[in-house]
mmCIF file of C-alpha atoms in Angstrom:
data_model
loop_
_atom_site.group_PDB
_atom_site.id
_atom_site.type_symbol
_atom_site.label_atom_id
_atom_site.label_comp_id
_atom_site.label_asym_id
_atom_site.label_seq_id
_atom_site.Cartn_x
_atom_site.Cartn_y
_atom_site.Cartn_z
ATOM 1 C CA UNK A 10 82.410 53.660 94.111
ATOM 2 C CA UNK A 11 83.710 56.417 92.919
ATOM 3 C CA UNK A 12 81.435 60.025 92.394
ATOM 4 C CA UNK A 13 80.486 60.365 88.809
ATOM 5 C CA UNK A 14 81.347 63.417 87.162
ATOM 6 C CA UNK A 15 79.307 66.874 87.275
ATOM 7 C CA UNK A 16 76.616 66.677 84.154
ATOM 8 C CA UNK A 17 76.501 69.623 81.431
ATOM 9 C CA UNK A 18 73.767 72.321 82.359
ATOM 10 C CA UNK A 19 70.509 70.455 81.677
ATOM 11 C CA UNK A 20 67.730 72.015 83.230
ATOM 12 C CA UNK A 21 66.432 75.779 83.957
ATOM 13 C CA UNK A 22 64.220 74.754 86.918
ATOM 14 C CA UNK A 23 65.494 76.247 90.510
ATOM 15 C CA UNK A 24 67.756 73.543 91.902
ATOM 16 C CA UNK A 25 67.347 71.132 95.206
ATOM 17 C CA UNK A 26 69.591 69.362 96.850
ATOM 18 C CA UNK A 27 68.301 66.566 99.373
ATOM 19 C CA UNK A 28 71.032 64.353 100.935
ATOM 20 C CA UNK A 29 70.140 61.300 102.359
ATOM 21 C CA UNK A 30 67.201 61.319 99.963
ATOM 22 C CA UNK A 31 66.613 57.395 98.653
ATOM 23 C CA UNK A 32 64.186 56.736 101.559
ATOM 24 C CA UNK A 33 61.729 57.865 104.853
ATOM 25 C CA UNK A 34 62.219 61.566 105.392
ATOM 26 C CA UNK A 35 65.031 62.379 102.684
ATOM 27 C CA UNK A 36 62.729 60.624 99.832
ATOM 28 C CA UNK A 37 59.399 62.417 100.727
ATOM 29 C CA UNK A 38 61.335 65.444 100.604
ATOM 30 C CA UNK A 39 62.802 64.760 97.203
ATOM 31 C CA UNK A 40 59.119 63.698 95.785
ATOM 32 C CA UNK A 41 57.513 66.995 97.381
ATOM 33 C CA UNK A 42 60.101 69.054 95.570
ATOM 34 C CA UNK A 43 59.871 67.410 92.622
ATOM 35 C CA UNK A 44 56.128 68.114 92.183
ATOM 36 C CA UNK A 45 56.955 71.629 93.095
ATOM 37 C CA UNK A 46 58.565 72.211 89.959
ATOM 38 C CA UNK A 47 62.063 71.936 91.562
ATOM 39 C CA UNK A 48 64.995 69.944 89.807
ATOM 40 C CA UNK A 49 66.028 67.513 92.830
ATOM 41 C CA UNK A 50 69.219 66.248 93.065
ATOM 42 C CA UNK A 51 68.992 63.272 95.696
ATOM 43 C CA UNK A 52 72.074 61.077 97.111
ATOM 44 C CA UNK A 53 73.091 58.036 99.045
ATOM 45 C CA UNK A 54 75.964 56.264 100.500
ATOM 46 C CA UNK A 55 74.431 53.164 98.229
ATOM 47 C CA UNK A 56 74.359 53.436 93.848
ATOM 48 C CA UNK A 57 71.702 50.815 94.247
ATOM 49 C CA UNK A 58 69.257 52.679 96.326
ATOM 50 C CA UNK A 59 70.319 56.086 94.285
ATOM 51 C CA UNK A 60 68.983 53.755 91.410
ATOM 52 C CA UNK A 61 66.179 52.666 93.346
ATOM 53 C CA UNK A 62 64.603 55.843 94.057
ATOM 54 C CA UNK A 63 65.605 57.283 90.595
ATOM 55 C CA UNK A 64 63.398 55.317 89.438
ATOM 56 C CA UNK A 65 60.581 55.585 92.097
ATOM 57 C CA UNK A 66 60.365 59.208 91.688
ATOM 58 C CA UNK A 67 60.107 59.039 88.016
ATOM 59 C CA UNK A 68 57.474 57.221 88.476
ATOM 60 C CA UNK A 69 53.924 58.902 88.703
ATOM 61 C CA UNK A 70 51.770 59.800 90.450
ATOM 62 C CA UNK A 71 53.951 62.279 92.952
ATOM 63 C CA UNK A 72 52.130 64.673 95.279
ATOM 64 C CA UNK A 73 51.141 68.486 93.314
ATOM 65 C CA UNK A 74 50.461 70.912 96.164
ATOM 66 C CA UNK A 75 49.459 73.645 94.194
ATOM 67 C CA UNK A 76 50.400 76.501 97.525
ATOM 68 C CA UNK A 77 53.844 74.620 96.240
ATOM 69 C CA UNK A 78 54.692 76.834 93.724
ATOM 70 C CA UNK A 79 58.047 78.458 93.359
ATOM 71 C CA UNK A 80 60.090 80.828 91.741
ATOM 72 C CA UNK A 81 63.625 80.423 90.479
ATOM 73 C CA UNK A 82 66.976 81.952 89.689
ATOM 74 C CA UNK A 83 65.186 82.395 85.996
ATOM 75 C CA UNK A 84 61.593 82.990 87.001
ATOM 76 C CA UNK A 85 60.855 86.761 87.858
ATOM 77 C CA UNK A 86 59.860 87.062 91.600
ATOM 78 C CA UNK A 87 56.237 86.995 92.417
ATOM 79 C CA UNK A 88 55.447 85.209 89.101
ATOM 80 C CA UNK A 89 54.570 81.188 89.685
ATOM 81 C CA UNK A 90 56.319 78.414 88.106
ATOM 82 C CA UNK A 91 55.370 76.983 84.699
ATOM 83 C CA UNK A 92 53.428 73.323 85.760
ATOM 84 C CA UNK A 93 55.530 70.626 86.915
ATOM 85 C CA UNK A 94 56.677 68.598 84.094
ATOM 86 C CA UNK A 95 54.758 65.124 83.541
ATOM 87 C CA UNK A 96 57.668 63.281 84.672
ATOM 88 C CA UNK A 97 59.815 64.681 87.643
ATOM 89 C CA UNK A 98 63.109 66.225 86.768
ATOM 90 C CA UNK A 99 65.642 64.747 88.792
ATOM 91 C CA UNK A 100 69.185 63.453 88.891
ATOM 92 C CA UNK A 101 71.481 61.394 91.276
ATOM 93 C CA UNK A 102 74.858 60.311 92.434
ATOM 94 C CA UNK A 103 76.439 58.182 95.544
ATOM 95 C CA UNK A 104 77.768 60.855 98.182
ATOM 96 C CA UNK A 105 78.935 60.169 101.363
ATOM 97 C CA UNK A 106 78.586 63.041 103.215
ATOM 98 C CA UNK A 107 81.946 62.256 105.676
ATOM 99 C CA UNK A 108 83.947 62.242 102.185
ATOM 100 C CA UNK A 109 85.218 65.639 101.249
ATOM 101 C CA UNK A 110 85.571 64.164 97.628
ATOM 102 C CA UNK A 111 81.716 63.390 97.658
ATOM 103 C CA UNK A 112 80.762 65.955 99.196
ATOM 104 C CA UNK A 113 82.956 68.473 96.354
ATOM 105 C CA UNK A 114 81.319 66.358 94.001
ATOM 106 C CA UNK A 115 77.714 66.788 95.098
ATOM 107 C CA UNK A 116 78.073 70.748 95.177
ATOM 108 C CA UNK A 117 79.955 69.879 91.789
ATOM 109 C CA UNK A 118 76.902 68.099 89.739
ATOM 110 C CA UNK A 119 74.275 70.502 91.870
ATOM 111 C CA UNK A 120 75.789 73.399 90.359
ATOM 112 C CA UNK A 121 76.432 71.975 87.017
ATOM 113 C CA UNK A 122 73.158 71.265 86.244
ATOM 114 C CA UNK A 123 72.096 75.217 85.140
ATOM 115 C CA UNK A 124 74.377 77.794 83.055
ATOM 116 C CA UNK A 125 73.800 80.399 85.558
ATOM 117 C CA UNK A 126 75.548 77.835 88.182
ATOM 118 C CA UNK A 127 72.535 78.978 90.786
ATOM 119 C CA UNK A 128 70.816 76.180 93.619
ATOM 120 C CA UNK A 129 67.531 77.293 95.358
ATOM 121 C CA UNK A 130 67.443 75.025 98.271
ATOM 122 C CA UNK A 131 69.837 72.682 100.155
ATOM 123 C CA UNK A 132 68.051 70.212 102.300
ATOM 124 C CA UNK A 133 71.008 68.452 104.664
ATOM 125 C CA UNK A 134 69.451 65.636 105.843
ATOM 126 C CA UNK A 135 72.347 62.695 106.537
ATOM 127 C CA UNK A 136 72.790 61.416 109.966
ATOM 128 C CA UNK A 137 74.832 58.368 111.768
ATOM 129 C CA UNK A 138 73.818 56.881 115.393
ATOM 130 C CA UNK A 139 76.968 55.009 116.079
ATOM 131 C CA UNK A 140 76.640 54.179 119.398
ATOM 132 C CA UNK A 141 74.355 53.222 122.351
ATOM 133 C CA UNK A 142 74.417 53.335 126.115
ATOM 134 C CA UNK A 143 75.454 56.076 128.843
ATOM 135 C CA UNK A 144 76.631 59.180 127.164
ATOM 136 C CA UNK A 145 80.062 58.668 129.621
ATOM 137 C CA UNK A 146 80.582 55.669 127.920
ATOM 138 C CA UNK A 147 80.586 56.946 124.331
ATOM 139 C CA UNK A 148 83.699 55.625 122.613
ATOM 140 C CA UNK A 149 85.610 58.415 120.916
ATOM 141 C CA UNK A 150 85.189 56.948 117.631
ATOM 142 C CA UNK A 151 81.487 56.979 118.312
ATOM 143 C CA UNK A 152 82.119 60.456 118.766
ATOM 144 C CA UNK A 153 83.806 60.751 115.392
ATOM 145 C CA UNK A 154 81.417 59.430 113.890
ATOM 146 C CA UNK A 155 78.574 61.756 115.179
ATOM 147 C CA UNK A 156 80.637 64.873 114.528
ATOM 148 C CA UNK A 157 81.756 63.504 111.282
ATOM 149 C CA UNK A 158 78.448 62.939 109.597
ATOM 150 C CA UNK A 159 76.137 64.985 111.991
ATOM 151 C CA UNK A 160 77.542 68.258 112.360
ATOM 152 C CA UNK A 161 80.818 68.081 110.254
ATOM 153 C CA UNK A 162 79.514 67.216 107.069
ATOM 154 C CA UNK A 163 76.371 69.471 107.380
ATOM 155 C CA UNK A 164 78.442 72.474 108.261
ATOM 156 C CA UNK A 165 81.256 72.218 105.470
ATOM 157 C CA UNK A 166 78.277 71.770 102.418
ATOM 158 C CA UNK A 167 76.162 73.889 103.762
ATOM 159 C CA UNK A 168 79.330 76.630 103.655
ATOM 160 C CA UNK A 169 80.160 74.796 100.123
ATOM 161 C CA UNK A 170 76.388 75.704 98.736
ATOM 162 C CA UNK A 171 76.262 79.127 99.838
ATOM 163 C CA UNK A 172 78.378 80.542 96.788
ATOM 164 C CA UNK A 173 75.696 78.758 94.546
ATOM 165 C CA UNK A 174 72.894 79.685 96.798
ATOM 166 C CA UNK A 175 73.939 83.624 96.668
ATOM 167 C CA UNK A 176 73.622 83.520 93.124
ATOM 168 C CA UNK A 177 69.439 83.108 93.088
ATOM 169 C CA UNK A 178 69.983 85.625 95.909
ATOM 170 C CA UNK A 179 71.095 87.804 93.451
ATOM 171 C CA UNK A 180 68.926 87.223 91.031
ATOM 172 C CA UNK A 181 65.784 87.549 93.340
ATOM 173 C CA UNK A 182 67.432 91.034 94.663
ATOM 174 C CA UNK A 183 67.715 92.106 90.871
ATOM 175 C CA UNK A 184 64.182 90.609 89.775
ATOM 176 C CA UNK A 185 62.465 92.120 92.768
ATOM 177 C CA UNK A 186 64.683 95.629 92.100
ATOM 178 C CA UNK A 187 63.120 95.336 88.287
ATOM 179 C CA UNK A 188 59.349 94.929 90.094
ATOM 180 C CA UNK A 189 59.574 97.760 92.249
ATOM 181 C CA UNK A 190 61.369 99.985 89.426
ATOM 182 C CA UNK A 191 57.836 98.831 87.160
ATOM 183 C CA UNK A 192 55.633 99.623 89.804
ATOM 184 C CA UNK A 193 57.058 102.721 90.626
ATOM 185 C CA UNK A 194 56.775 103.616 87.107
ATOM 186 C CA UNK A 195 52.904 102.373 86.692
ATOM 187 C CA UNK A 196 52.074 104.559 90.008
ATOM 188 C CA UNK A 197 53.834 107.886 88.320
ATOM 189 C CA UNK A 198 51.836 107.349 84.870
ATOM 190 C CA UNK A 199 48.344 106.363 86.487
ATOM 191 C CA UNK A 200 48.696 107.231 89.934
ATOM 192 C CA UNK A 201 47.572 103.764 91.345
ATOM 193 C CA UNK A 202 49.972 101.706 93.087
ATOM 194 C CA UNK A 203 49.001 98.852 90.968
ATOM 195 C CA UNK A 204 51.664 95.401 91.651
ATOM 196 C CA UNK A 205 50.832 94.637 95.313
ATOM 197 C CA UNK A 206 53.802 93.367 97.107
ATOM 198 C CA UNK A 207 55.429 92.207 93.581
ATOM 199 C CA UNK A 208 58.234 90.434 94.344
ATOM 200 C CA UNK A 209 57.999 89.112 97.574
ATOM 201 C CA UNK A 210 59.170 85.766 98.546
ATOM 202 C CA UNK A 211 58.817 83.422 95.907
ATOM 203 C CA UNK A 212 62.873 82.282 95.331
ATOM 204 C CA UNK A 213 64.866 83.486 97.893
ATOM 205 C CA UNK A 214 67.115 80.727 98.481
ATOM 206 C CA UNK A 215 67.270 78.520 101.568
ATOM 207 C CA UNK A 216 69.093 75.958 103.730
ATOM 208 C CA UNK A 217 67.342 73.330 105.841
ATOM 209 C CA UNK A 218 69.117 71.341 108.188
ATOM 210 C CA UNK A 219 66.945 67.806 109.472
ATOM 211 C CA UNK A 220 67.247 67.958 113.175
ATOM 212 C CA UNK A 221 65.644 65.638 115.417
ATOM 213 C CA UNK A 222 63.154 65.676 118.687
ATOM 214 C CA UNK A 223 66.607 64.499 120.311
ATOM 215 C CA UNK A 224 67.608 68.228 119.991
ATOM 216 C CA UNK A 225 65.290 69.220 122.452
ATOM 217 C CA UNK A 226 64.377 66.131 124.738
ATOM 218 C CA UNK A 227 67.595 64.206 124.942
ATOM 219 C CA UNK A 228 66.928 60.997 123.953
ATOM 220 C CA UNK A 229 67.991 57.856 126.412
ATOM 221 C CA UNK A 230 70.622 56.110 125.959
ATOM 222 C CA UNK A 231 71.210 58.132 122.423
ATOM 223 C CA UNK A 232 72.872 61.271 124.312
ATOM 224 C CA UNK A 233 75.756 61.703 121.743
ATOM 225 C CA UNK A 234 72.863 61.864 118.915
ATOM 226 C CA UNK A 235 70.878 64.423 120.908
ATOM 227 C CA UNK A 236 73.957 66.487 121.303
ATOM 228 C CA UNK A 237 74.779 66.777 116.998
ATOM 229 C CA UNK A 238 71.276 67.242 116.783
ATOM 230 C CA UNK A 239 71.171 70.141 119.295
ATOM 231 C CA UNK A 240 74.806 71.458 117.428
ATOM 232 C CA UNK A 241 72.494 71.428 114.641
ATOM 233 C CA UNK A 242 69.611 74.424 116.045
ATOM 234 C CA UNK A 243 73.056 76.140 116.949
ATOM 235 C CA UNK A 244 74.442 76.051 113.098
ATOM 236 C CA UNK A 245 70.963 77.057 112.223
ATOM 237 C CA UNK A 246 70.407 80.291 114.276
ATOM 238 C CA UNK A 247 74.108 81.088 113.600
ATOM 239 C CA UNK A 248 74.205 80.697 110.002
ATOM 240 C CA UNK A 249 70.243 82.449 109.783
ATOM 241 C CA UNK A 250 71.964 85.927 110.971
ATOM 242 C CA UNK A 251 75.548 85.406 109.006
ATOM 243 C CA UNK A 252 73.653 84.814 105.536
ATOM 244 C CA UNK A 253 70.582 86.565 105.735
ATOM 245 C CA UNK A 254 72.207 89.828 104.354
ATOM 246 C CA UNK A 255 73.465 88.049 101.873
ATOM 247 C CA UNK A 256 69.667 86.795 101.090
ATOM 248 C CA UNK A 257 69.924 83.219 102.229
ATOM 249 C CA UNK A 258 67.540 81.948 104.590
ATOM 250 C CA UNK A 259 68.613 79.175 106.980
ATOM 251 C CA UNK A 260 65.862 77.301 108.902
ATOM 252 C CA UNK A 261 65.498 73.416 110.820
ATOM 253 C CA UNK A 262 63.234 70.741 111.055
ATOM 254 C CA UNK A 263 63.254 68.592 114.160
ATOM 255 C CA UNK A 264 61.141 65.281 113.701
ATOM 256 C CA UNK A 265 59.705 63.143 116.119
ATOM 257 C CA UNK A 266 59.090 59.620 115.985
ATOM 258 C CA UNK A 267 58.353 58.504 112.626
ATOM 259 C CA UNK A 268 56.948 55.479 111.262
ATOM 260 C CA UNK A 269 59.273 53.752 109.553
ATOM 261 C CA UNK A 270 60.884 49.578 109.049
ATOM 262 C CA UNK A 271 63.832 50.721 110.939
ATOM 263 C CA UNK A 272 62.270 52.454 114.076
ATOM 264 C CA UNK A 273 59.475 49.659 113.518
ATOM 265 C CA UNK A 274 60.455 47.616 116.564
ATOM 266 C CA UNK A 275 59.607 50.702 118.957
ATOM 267 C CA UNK A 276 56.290 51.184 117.822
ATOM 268 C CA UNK A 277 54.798 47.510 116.311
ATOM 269 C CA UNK A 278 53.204 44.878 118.167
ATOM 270 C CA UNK A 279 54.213 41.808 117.478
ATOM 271 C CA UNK A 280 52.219 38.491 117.158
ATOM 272 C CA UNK A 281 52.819 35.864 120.306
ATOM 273 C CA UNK A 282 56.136 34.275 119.498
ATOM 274 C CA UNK A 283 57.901 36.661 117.117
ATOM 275 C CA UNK A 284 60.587 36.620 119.408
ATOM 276 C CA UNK A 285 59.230 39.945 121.624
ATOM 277 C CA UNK A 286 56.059 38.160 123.675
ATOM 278 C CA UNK A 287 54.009 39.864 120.962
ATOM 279 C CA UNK A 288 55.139 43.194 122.398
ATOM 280 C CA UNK A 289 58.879 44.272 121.051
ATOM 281 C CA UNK A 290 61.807 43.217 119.312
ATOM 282 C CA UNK A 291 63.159 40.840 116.864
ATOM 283 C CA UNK A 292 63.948 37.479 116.632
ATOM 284 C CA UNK A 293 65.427 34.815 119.083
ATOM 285 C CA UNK A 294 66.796 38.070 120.897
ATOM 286 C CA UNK A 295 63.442 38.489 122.719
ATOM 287 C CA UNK A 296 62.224 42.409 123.002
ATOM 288 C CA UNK A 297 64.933 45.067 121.898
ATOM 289 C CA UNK A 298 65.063 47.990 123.862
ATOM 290 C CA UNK A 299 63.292 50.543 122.294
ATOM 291 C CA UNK A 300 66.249 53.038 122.928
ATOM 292 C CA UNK A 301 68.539 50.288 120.750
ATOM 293 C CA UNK A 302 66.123 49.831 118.453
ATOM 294 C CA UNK A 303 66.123 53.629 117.809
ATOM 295 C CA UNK A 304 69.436 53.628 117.375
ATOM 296 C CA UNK A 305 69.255 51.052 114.444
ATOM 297 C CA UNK A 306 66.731 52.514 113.034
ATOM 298 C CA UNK A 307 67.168 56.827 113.459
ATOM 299 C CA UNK A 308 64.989 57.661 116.187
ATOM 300 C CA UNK A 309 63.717 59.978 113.326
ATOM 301 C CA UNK A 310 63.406 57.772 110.817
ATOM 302 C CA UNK A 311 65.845 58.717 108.102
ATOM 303 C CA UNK A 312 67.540 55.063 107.124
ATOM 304 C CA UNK A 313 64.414 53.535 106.358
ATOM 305 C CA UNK A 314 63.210 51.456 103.250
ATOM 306 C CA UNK A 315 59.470 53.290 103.403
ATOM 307 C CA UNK A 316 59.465 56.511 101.646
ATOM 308 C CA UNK A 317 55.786 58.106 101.199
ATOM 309 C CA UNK A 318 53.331 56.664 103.407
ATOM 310 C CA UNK A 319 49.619 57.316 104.364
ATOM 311 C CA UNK A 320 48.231 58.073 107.668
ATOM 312 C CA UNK A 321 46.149 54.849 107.604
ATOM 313 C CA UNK A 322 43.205 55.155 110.462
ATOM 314 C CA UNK A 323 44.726 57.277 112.975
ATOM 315 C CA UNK A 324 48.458 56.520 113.704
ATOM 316 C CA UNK A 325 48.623 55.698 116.913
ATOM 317 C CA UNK A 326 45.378 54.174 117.322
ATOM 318 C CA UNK A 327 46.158 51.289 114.524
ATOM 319 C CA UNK A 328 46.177 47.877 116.125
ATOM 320 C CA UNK A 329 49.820 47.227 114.702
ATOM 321 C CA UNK A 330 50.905 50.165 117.347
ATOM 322 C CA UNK A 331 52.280 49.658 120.552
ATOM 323 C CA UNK A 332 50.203 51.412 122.851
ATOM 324 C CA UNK A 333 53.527 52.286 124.778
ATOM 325 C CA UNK A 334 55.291 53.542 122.314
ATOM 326 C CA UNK A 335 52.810 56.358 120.944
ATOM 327 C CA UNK A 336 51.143 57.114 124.692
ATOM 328 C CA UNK A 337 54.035 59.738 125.555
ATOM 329 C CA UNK A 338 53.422 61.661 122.278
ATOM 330 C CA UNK A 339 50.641 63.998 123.008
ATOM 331 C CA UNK A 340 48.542 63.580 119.753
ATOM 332 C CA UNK A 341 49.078 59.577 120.367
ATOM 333 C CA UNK A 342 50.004 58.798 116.941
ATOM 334 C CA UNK A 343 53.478 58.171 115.081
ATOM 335 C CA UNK A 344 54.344 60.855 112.500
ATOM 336 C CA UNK A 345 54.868 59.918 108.785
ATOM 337 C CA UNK A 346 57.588 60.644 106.186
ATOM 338 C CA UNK A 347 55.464 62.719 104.369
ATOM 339 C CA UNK A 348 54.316 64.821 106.705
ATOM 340 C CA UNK A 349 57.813 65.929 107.982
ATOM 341 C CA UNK A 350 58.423 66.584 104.385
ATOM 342 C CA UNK A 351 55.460 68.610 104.147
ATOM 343 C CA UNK A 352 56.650 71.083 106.655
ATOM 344 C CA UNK A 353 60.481 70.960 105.148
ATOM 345 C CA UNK A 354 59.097 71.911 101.534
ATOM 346 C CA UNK A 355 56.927 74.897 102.957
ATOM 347 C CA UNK A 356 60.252 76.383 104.740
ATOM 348 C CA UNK A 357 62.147 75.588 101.737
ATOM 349 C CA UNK A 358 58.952 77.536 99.836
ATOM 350 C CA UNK A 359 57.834 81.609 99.288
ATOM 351 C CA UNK A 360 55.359 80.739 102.206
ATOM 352 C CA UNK A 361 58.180 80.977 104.463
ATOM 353 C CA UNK A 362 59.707 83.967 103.116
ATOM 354 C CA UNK A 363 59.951 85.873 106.255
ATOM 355 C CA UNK A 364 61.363 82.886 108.201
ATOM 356 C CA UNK A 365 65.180 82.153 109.256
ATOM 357 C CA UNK A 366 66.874 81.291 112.252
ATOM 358 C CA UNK A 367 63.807 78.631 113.455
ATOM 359 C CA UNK A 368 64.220 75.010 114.038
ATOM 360 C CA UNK A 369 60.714 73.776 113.779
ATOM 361 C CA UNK A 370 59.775 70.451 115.387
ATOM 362 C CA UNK A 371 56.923 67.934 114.001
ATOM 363 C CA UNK A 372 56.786 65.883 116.843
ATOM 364 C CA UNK A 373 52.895 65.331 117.909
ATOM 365 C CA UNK A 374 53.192 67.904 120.545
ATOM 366 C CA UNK A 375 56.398 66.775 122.495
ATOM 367 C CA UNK A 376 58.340 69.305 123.813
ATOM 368 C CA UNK A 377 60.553 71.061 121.778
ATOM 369 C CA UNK A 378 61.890 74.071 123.654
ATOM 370 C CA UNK A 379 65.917 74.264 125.116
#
């Protein structure tokens, strides 16, 4: 299927763009932006599941974290957002991020959909796991893959956003210029400094990149994963110090294991005779490795079918958790789409105004240094 066409400037909300955004991480993402007040564009390899989650997110109630508030490309800086509109404002389209033609026409509808051209946040979120076994034995069109989709892809729209993403720069730079020029003026006339630290954070615009756990702790018998996702922390810190002078921030998030369907068979015990002896995989297969299930699945949980879901009683300690699979995760509990989107839409936020360059990892506690 071919890419529809960009749409006429519809909205003046700030702009997000969340690929791989029609379920687990991508889809939380979308629906936390979209109660922020952002217009989110979201995207998927499938028009179906675009359709899907069109629909899903226009669908209240979404989550309205007020400390979510944001500024825009039209909104002076330091001044809040007007409400969230009653129904999300969002928009889709199929993209597949390995497609230059997708990916042209992504940055194409993004940028269509305000007169001043401007996008506040990019959150690049696709990701393939081709291939699984010894990282020596990685066919190289495994390795095309990875590169293609992982690193590739993330690094050529992320470049492709920036033009779009310098304009709220510039805006910010000009509305926070205005807000100092005011205050300046209100201190000469009344001799109080009056304003407070006007303009501060609030829309300076940002790229996130979705990392994974893998970055850090390669993940067995996923190496050539780990390794993209590790490229990924080095496109971060080396795109943090090209852009910030241009007013871009450029920041990570590196999951851990997630509950999801897809990574389900990792973390879910099974009943005696489902195929796993109550204990692991699917089917007449008997118990699937947990690193192959991973694989399936995203160890971080991005192909999944379960977009928003609660923390139940505990995580870890539900009965319908493996005890194995949650024990080497210090807090002994799986994480959940929403919470990884919680942390994405605060670095994406004014909260994280003074933050670029850091890949931050919601993992329970597992180690997440190089």
């Amino acid at each position: 299927m071919a890419p529809p066409e960009a749409p006429p400037a519809t909205t003046d909300l700030p702009v997000a763009v969340v690929t791989a955004s029609t379920a687990g991480i991508g889809l939380a993402t979308a629906a936390r932006l979209a109660a922020a007040g952002y217009h989110v564009v979201i995207s998927s390899r499938s028009a179906a599941h675009v359709d899907a989650a069109l629909a899903r997110l226009r669908s209240p109630p979404l989550p309205s974290p007020s400390h979510l508030s944001l500024g825009s490309a039209g909104t002076p800086v330091g001044q809040a957002l007007p409400s969230p509109p009653s129904l999300p404002s969002v928009s889709g389209l199929v993209c597949n991020v390995a497609d230059a033609a997708h990916r042209s026409a992504l940055v194409a509808h993004a940028t269509a959909l305000r007169s001043d051209g401007a996008v506040a946040a990019v959150v690049l979120n696709a990701a393939a796991s081709p291939s699984y076994g010894p990282l020596v034995a990685t066919p190289a069109a495994a390795w095309d893959t990875l590169w293609a989709v992982n690193v590739r892809a993330a690094a050529l729209l992320a470049a492709a956003f920036v033009p779009a993403l310098a304009v709220t720069a510039a805006a910010a730079a000009a509305a926070a210029a205005a807000s100092t020029e005011a205050a300046a003026e209100a201190t000469a006339e009344t001799g109080s400094m009056g304003g407070g630290r006007i303009g501060v954070g609030g829309c300076s615009p940002s790229l996130l990149f979705v990392s994974s756990i893998g970055a850090y702790m390669p993940l067995p018998s996923l190496g050539g994963y780990s390794v993209t996702k590790t490229a990924l922390a080095g496109l971060v810190s080396v795109l943090a110090t090209e852009l910030a002078p241009r007013g871009i921030r450029v920041n990570g998030v590196a999951p851990g294991l997630v509950r999801t369907r897809f990574s389900e068979r990792i973390w879910r015990t099974r009943p005696p005779g489902a195929g796993g002896g109550g204990q692991g995989g699917g089917g007449g297969r008997g118990r699937s490795p947990p690193d192959e299930d991973a694989r399936r699945g995203g160890f971080d949980g991005k192909a999944t079918t379960t977009p928003v879901v609660g923390r139940g009683d505990g995580g870890g300690r539900r009965r319908d958790v493996r005890p194995a699979a949650v024990n080497w995760i210090p807090m002994r509990r799986l994480g959940e789409a929403d919470e990884i989107a919680a942390v994405i839409a605060f670095l994406v936020g004014p909260g994280a105004s003074y933050m670029t360059g850091e890949t931050v990892a919601v993992a329970g506690g597992v180690r997440s240094r190089l």
